[in-house]
XYZ file of C-alpha atoms in Angstrom:
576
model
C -73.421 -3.137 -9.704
C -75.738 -3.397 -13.087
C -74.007 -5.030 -15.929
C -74.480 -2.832 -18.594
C -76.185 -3.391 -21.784
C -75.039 -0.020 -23.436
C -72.421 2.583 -22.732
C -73.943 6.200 -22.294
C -72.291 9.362 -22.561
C -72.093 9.682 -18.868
C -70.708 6.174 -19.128
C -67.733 7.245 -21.125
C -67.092 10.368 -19.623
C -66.624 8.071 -16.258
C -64.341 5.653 -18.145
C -62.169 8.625 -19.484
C -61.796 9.692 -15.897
C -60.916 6.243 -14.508
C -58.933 5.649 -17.339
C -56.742 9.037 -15.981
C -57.362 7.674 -12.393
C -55.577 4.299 -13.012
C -52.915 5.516 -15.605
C -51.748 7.917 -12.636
C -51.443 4.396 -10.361
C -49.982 2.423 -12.800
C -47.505 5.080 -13.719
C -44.292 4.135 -12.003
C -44.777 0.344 -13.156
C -45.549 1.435 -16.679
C -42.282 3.549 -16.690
C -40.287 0.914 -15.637
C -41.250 -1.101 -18.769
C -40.087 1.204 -21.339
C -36.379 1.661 -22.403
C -35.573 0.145 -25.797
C -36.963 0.177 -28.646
C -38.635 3.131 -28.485
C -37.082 5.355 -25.272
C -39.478 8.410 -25.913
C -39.767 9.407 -22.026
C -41.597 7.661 -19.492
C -44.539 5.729 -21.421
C -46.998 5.852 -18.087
C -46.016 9.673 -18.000
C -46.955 10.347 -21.531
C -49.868 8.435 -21.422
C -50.956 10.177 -17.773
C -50.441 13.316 -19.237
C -52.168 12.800 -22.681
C -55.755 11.614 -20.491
C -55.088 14.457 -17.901
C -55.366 16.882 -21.286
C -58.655 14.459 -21.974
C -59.841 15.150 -18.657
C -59.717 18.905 -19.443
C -61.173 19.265 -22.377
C -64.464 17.312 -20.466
C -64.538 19.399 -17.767
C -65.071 22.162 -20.466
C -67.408 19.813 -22.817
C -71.251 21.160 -22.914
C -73.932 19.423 -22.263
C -77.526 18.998 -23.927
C -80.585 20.058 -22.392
C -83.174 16.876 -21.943
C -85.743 17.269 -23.812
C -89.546 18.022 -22.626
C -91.924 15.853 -21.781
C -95.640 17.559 -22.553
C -96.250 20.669 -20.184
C -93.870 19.660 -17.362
C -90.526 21.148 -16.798
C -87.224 20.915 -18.479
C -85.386 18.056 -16.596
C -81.802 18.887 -15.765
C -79.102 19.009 -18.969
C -77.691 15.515 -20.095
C -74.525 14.660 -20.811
C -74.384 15.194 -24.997
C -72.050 12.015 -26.485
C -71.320 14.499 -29.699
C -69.508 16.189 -27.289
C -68.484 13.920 -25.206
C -66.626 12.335 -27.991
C -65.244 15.673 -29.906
C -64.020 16.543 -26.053
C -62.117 12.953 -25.974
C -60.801 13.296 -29.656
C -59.298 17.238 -29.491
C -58.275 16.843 -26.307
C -56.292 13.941 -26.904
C -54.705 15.179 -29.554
C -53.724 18.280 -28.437
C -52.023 16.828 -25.122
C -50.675 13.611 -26.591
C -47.292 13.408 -24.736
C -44.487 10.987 -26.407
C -44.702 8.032 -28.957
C -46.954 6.149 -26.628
C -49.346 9.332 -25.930
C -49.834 10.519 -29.784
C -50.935 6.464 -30.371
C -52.752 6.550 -27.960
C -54.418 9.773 -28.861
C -55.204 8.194 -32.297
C -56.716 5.136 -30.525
C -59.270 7.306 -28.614
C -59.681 9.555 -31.598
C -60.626 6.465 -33.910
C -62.713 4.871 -31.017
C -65.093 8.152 -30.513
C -65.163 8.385 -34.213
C -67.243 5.075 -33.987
C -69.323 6.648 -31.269
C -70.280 10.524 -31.610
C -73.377 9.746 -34.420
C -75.475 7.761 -31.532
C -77.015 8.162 -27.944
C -75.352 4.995 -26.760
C -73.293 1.855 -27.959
C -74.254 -1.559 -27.429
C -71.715 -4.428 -28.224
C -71.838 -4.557 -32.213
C -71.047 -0.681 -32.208
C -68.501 -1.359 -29.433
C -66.531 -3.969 -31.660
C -66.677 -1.557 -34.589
C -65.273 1.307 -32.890
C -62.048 -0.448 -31.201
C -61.679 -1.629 -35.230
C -61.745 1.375 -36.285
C -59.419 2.882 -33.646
C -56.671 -0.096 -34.401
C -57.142 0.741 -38.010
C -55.953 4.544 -37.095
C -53.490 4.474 -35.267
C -51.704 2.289 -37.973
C -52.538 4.297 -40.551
C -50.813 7.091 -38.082
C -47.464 5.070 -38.052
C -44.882 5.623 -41.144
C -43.293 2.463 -40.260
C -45.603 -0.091 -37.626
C -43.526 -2.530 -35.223
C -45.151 -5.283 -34.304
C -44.889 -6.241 -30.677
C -46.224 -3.038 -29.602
C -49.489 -0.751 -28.469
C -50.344 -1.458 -32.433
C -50.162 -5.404 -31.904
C -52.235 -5.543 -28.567
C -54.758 -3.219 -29.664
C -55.111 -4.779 -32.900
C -55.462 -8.309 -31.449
C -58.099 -7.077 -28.928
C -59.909 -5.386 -31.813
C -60.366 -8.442 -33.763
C -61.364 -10.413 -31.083
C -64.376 -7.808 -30.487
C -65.204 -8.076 -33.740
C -65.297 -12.007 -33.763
C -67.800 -11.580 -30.812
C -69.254 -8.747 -32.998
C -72.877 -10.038 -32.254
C -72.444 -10.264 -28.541
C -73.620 -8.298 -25.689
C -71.690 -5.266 -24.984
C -69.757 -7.285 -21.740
C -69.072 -10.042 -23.850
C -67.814 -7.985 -26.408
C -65.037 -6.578 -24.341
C -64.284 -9.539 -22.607
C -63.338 -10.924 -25.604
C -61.067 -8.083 -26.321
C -59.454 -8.200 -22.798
C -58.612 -11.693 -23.369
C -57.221 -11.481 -26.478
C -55.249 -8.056 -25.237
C -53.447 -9.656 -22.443
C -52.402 -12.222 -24.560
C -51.051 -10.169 -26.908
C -49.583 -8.035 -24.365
C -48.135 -11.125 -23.457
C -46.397 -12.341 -26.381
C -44.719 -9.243 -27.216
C -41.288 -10.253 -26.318
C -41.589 -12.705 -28.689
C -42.318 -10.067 -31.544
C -39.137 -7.563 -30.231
C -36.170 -9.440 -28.765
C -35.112 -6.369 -27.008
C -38.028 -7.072 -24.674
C -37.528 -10.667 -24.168
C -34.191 -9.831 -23.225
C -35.246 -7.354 -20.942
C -37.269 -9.611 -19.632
C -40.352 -7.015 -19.886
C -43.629 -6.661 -21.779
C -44.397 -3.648 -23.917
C -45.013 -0.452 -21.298
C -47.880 1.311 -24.034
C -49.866 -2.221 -25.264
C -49.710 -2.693 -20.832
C -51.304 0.675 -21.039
C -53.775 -0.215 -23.298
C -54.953 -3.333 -21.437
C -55.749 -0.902 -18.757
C -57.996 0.922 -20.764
C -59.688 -2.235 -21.489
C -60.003 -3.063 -17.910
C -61.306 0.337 -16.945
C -63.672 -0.194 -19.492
C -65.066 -3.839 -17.976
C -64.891 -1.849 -14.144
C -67.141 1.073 -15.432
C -69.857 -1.711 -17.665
C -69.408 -5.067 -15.550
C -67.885 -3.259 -12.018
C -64.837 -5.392 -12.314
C -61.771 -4.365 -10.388
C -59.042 -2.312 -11.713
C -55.827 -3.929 -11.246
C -54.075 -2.233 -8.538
C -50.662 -2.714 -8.800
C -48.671 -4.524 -11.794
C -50.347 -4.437 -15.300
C -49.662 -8.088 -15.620
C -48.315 -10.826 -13.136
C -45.137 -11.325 -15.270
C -44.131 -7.772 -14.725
C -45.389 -7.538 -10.809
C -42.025 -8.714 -9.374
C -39.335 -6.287 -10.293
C -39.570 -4.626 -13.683
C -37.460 -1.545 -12.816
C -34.608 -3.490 -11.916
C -35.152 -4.935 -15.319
C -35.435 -2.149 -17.538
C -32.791 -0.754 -15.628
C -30.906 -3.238 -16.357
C -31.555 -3.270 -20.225
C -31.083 0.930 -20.487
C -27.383 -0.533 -18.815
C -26.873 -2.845 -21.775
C -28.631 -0.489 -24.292
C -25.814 2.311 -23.091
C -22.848 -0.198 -23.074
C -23.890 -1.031 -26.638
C -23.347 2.142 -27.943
C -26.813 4.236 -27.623
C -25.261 6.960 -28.721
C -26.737 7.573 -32.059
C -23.534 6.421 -33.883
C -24.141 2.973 -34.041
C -24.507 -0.071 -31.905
C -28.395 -0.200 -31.573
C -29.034 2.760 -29.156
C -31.556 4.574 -32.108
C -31.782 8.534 -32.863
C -30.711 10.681 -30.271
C -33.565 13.088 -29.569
C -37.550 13.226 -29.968
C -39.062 15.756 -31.670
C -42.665 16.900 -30.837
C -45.366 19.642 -32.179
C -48.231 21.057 -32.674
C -48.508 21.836 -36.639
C -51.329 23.734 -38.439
C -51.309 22.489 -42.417
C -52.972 20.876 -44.740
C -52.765 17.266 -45.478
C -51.381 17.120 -48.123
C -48.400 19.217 -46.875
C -48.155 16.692 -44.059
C -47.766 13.871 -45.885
C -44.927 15.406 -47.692
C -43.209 15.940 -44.186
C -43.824 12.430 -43.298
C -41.801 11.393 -46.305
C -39.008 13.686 -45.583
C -38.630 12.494 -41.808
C -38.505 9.206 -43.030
C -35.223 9.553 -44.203
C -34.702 11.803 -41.035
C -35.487 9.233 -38.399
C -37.623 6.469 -36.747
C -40.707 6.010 -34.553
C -43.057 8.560 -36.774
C -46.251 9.239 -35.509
C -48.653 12.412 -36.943
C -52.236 12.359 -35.903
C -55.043 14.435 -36.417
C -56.913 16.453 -39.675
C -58.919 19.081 -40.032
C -55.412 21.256 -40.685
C -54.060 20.268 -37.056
C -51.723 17.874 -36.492
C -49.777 15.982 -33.598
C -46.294 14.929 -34.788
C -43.976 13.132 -33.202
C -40.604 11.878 -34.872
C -37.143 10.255 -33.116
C -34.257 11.571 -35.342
C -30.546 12.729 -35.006
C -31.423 15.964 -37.129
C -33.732 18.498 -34.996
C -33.150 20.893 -37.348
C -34.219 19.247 -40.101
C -37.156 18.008 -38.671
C -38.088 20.969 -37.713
C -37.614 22.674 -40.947
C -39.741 20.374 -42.799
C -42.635 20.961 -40.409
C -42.201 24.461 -41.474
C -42.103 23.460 -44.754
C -45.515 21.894 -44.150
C -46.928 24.363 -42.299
C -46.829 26.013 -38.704
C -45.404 24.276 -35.944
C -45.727 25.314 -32.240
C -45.117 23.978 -28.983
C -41.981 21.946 -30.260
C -40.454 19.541 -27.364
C -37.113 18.217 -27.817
C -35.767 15.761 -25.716
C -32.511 14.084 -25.636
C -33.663 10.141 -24.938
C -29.989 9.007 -24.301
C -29.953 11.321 -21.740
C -33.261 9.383 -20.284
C -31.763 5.974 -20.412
C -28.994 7.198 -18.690
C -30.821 8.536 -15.948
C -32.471 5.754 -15.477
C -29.655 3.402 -15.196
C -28.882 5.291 -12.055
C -32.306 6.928 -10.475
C -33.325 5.550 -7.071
C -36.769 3.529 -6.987
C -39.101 6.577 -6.159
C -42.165 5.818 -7.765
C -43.580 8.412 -10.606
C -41.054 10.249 -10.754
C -41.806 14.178 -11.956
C -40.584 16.003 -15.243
C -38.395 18.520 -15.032
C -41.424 20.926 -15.522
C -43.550 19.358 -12.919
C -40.619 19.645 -10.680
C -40.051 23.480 -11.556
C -43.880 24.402 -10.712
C -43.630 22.607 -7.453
C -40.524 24.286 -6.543
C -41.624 28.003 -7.169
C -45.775 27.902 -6.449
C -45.406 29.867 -3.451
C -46.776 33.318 -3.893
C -44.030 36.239 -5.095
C -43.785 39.831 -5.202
C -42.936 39.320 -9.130
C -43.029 36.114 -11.132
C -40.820 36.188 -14.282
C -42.392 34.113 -17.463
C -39.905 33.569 -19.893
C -40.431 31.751 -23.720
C -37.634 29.427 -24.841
C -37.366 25.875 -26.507
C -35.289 22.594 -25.103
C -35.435 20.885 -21.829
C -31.832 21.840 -20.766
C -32.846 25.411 -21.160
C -35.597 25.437 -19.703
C -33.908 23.208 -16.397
C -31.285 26.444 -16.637
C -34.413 28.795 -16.666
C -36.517 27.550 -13.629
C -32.988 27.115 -11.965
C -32.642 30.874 -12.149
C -36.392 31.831 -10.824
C -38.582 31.307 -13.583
C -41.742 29.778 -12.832
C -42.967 29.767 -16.446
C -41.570 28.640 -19.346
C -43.849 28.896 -22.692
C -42.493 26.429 -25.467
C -41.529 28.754 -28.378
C -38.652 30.739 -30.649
C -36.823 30.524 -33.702
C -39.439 29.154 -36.142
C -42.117 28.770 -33.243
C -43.643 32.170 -32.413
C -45.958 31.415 -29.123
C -49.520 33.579 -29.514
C -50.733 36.368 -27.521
C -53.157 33.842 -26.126
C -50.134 31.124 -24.363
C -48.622 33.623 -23.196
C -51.503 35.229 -21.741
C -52.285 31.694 -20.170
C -48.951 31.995 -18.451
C -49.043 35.117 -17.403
C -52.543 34.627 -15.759
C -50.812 31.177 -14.253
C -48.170 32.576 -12.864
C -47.871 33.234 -8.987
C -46.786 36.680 -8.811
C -48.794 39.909 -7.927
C -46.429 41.635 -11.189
C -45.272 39.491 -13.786
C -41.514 40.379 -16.140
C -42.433 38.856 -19.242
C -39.117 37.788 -21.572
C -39.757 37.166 -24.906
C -36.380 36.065 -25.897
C -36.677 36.310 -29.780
C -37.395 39.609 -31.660
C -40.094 38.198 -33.355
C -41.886 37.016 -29.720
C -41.340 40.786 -28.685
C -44.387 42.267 -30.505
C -46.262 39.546 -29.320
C -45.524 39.924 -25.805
C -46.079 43.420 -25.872
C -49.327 42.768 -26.323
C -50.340 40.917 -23.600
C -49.882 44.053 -21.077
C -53.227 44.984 -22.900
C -55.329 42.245 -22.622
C -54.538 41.096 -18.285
C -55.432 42.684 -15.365
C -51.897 41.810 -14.023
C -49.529 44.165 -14.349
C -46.944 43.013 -16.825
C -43.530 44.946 -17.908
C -42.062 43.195 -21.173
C -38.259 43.259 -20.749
C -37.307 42.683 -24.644
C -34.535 40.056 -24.827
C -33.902 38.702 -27.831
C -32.514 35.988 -27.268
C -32.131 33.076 -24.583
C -28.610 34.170 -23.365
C -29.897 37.766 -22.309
C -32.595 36.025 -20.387
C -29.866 34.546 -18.379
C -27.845 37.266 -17.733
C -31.312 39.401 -16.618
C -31.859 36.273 -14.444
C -29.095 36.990 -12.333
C -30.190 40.168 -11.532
C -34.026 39.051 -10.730
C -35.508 39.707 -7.161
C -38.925 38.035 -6.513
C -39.877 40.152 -3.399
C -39.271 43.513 -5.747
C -41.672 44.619 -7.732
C -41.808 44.415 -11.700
C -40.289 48.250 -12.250
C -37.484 47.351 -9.719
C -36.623 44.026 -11.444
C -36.504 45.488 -15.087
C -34.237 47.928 -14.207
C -32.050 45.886 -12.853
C -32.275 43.436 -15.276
C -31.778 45.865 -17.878
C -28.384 46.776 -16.713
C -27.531 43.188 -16.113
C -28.083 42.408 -19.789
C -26.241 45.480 -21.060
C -23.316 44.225 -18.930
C -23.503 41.083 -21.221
C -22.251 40.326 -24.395
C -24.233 37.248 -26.057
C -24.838 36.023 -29.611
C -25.675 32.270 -31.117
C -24.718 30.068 -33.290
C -27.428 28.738 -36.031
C -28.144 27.363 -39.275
C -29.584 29.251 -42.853
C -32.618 27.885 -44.648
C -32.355 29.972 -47.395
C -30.233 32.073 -49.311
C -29.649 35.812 -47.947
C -27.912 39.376 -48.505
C -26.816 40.480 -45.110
C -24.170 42.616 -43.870
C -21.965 40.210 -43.039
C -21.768 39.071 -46.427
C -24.208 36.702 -48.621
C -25.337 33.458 -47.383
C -26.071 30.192 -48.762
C -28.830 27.942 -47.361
C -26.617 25.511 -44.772
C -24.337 28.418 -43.937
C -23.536 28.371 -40.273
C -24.736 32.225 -39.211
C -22.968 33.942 -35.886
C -25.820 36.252 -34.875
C -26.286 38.857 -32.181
C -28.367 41.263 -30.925
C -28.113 43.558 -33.646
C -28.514 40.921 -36.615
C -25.757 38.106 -38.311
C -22.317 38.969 -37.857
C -20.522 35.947 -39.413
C -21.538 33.707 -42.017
C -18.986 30.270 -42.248
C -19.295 26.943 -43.663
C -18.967 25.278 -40.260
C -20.245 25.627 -36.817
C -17.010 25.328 -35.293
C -15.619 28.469 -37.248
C -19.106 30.355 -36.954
C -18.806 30.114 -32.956
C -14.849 31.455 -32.863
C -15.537 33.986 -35.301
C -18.519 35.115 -33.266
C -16.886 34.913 -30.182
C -13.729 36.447 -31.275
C -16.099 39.822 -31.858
C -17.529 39.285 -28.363
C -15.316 38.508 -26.158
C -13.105 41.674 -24.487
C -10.257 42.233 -22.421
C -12.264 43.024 -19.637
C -14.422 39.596 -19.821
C -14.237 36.817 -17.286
C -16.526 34.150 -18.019
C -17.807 32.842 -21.297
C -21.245 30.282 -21.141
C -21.981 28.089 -24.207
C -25.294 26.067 -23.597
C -25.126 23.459 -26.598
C -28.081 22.828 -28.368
C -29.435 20.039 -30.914
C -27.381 20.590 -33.486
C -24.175 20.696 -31.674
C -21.367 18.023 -31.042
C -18.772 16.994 -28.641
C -16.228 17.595 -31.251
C -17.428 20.976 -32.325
C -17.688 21.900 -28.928
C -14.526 20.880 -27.750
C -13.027 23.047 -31.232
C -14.592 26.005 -29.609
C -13.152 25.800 -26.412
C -9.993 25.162 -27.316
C -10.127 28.274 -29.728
C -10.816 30.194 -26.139
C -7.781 28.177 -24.642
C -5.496 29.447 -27.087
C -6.921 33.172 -27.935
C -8.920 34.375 -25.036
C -6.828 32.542 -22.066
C -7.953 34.281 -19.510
C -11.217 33.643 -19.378
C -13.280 30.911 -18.197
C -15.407 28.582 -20.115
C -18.781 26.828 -18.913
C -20.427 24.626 -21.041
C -24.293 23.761 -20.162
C -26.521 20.975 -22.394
C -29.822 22.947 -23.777
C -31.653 21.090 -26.137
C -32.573 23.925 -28.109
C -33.859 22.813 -31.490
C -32.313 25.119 -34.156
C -29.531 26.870 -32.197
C -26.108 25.074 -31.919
C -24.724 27.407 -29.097
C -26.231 30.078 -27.290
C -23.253 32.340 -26.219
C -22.343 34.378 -22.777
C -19.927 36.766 -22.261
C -19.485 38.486 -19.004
């Protein structure tokens, strides 16, 4: 192969892919690296996913026509590096996946920046840009740790620019080098590594990048298999090992070095100056605090014990959408006891595979938190659009799902009041037919669930469905933001609110009191079962006041209690 002297458009648009290409065989070894510190999900996931979102937005990048020559013809389009970069730099940021994924975003956002004004980049403009891009994604971080993704790219970056005046090879040789070394020496920056015995899983990511980058000028292998040879051997058993220690020091939140509970993820439209102010607040909120982007759109990422609060101050700031919550104890856990299958799926990846087979009527459903959306797909859903309380989904996701969705009729369930109108008007816009069946909250999505047939058609499901949910009683248990007037008496921002279909029906000081109260309206003589899917902002201890409220007042029912995740919502309640 030609060592090249410049990198092209075309040139980058084939790193981008290779980059996706080798992150995908790398995942499983890259997962196995990350537990502690920073336990955001699986870092070779996140990154994956973040350069599969890349990959996207190239496939839909346009391209230049080449310009004429005299009288002859126009020669075929070319490959335009404006937009090969803006493609690399929105895409990035609007599928970065995890702590690891938004850096990473930031790193390709500030490298592109260095390289959308020119036709190509030789080896000074090379050196600049992976400057530029370490610069960023600090600048991105509220509080940096050394002996991460920040460290190795740094280190790489400087090296470049040391061999600044080299040829474009030489240039990132020099920043290979200087990457794997720093990749190496990151257990001595963060002891929890060193006594995993590990190397950082996102700066091992980043190597790869640099790697792709010398197979795509220089035609240099990829690495195959391990990112380096220290971590070839058996770095699952390791990290599996340090999530055991990590649990059996307390990573519980509550001490002990096990770090916030749950990530918190969006989309947020605002200005900057707005978003700094939310930075601020999450830092007394939380850890590992990431927000990329500009131009009034914004990928944050914060680990925190608070969901609701961090949520609310994104509101605060602005408009946040697609909001992921994920409970990373629960992730350590699991992988103290997973077996050793190799890129393992999410929860969503494992829901589309399970239910891609062609139905009579597909049921898309909106609703926030990984547990409820496990509980979803469980029942039939096959898609789940991120969105509720405080995070209205547009006409256009859900007309994406709908279109995605493998059903010849679609039952759309809005789940929120506010989503209703929304949903509503999607039947206007596809050539599927849709029928909106307008819960209004998660728990009547449940109960419709039960009734759902995928071989009917859409007017057979809603009707049964309908009845199902009318045969339910359901409510949930959240938190004010503001001060009120409401029938069930005033309320005071912090107020614990029992609402139901019909609006708030109790208004306490405490979430314990909020959910009996509720429940005592809701729960008959004739009821059996009662289903209480926790959600951020609930505990074990308010939880286990709740049920023993049932014990003692409604004995003859039944209680279930499901984990939801849902951001805002301490309980989502079931009668039936």
């Amino acid at each position: 192969m030609e060592v090249l002297d410049r990198l092209g458009a075309e040139h980058l648009r084939s790193v981008v892919v290779a980059y996706r290409d080798a992150l995908r065989a790398h995942q499983a070894a890259l997962n196995s690296l990350n537990v502690y510190p920073v336990p955001d999900g699986d870092t070779g996931t996140n990154m994956a996913l973040t350069l599969e979102s890349v990959v996207a937005e190239l496939d839909g990048a346009p391209a230049a026509p080449a310009p004429r020559s005299g009288t002859q013809p126009a020669r075929p389009e070319r490959i335009d590096m404006g937009e090969i970069c803006r493609a690399i730099s929105h895409g990035s940021l609007m599928g970065a996946r995890g702590n690891s994924g938004v850096i990473l975003s930031q790193l390709l956002r500030g490298l592109t920046d260095g390289m959308k004004d020119v036709d190509s980049v030789d080896g000074p403009r090379l050196a600049d840009a992976l400057d530029a891009a370490s610069q960023a994604a600090y600048r991105a971080v509220l509080r940096p740790v050394e002996g991460t993704i920040l460290t190795v790219a740094r280190e790489a970056a400087e090296a470049a620019v040391a061999r600044r005046d080299g040829e474009l090879v030489e240039v990132l040789d020099a920043a290979a080098e200087a990457g794997r070394a720093a990749l190496e020496r990151t257990p001595e920056l963060l002891a929890v590594l060193a006594e995993a015995g590990v190397v950082d899983a996102g700066g091992a990511g980043f190597v790869l990048l640099l790697d792709v980058l010398l197979h795509v000028t220089a035609g240099r292998p990829v690495p195959e298999q391990a990112v380096t040879e220290e971590t070839a051997e058996a770095p699952a058993f390791l990290s599996r090992q340090a999530a055991h220690d990590v649990a059996e020091r307390g990573g519980n939140g509550e001490g002990g070095g096990g770090g916030p509970r749950y990530e918190v993820m969006f989309l947020l439209d605002g200005p900057e100056d707005a978003v700094e102010g939310m930075k601020q607040v999450w830092g007394d909120l939380g850890d590992s605090i990431v927000v990329v982007g500009g131009d009034g759109t914004w990928n944050c990422h914060v680990h925190t014990d608070d969901i609701g609060a961090a949520i609310e101050a994104g509101v605060e700031a602005g408009r946040p959408y697609r909001i992921r919550v994920t409970d990373l104890h629960e992730q350590v856990e699991e992988l103290c006891h997973r077996d050793d299958h190799p890129s393992p799926p999410t929860a969503g990846e494992a829901g589309r595979r399970q239910v891609e087979a062609p139905v009579a009527t597909a049921v898309v459903a909106v609703a926030a938190g990984e547990g409820v959306e496990r509980i979803l797909r469980s029942l039939g859903v096959q898609r789940v659009v991120t969105g509720g309380q405080s995070a209205n989904p547009s006409t256009a996701e859900l007309l994406a799902a709908v279109d995605g969705a493998p059903g010849k009729e679609v039952v759309l369930l809005p789940n929120n009041k506010n989503v209703v109108p929304v949903a509503e008007q999607v039947t206007g816009v596809t050539s599927r037919p849709v029928r909106v069946l307008p819960t209004v909250n998660v728990s009547q999505a449940f109960a419709a669930l039960l009734a759902y047939d995928a071989d009917a058609d859409a007017e057979a499901n809603v009707r049964a469905m309908t009845e199902a949910v009318a045969g339910v009683s359901t409510g949930e248990v959240t938190q004010a933001v503001r001060e009120a007037t409401t029938a069930a008496g005033p309320v005071r921002k912090g107020d614990w609110l029992g609402v139901t279909a019909q609006g708030i029906a109790v208004v306490e000081p405490d979430p314990a009191d909020a959910a009996c109260a509720l429940l005592d309206r809701l729960v008959s003589d004739g009821h059996e079962i009662v289903t209480l899917v926790e959600g951020g902002p609930a505990t074990a201890e308010t939880t286990r006041r709740i049920t023993e409220w049932l014990g003692a007042n409604r004995p003859g029912v039944e209680v279930e209690v499901h984990p939801g995740g849902q951001p805002l919502s301490a309980y989502l309640l079931s009668c039936e």
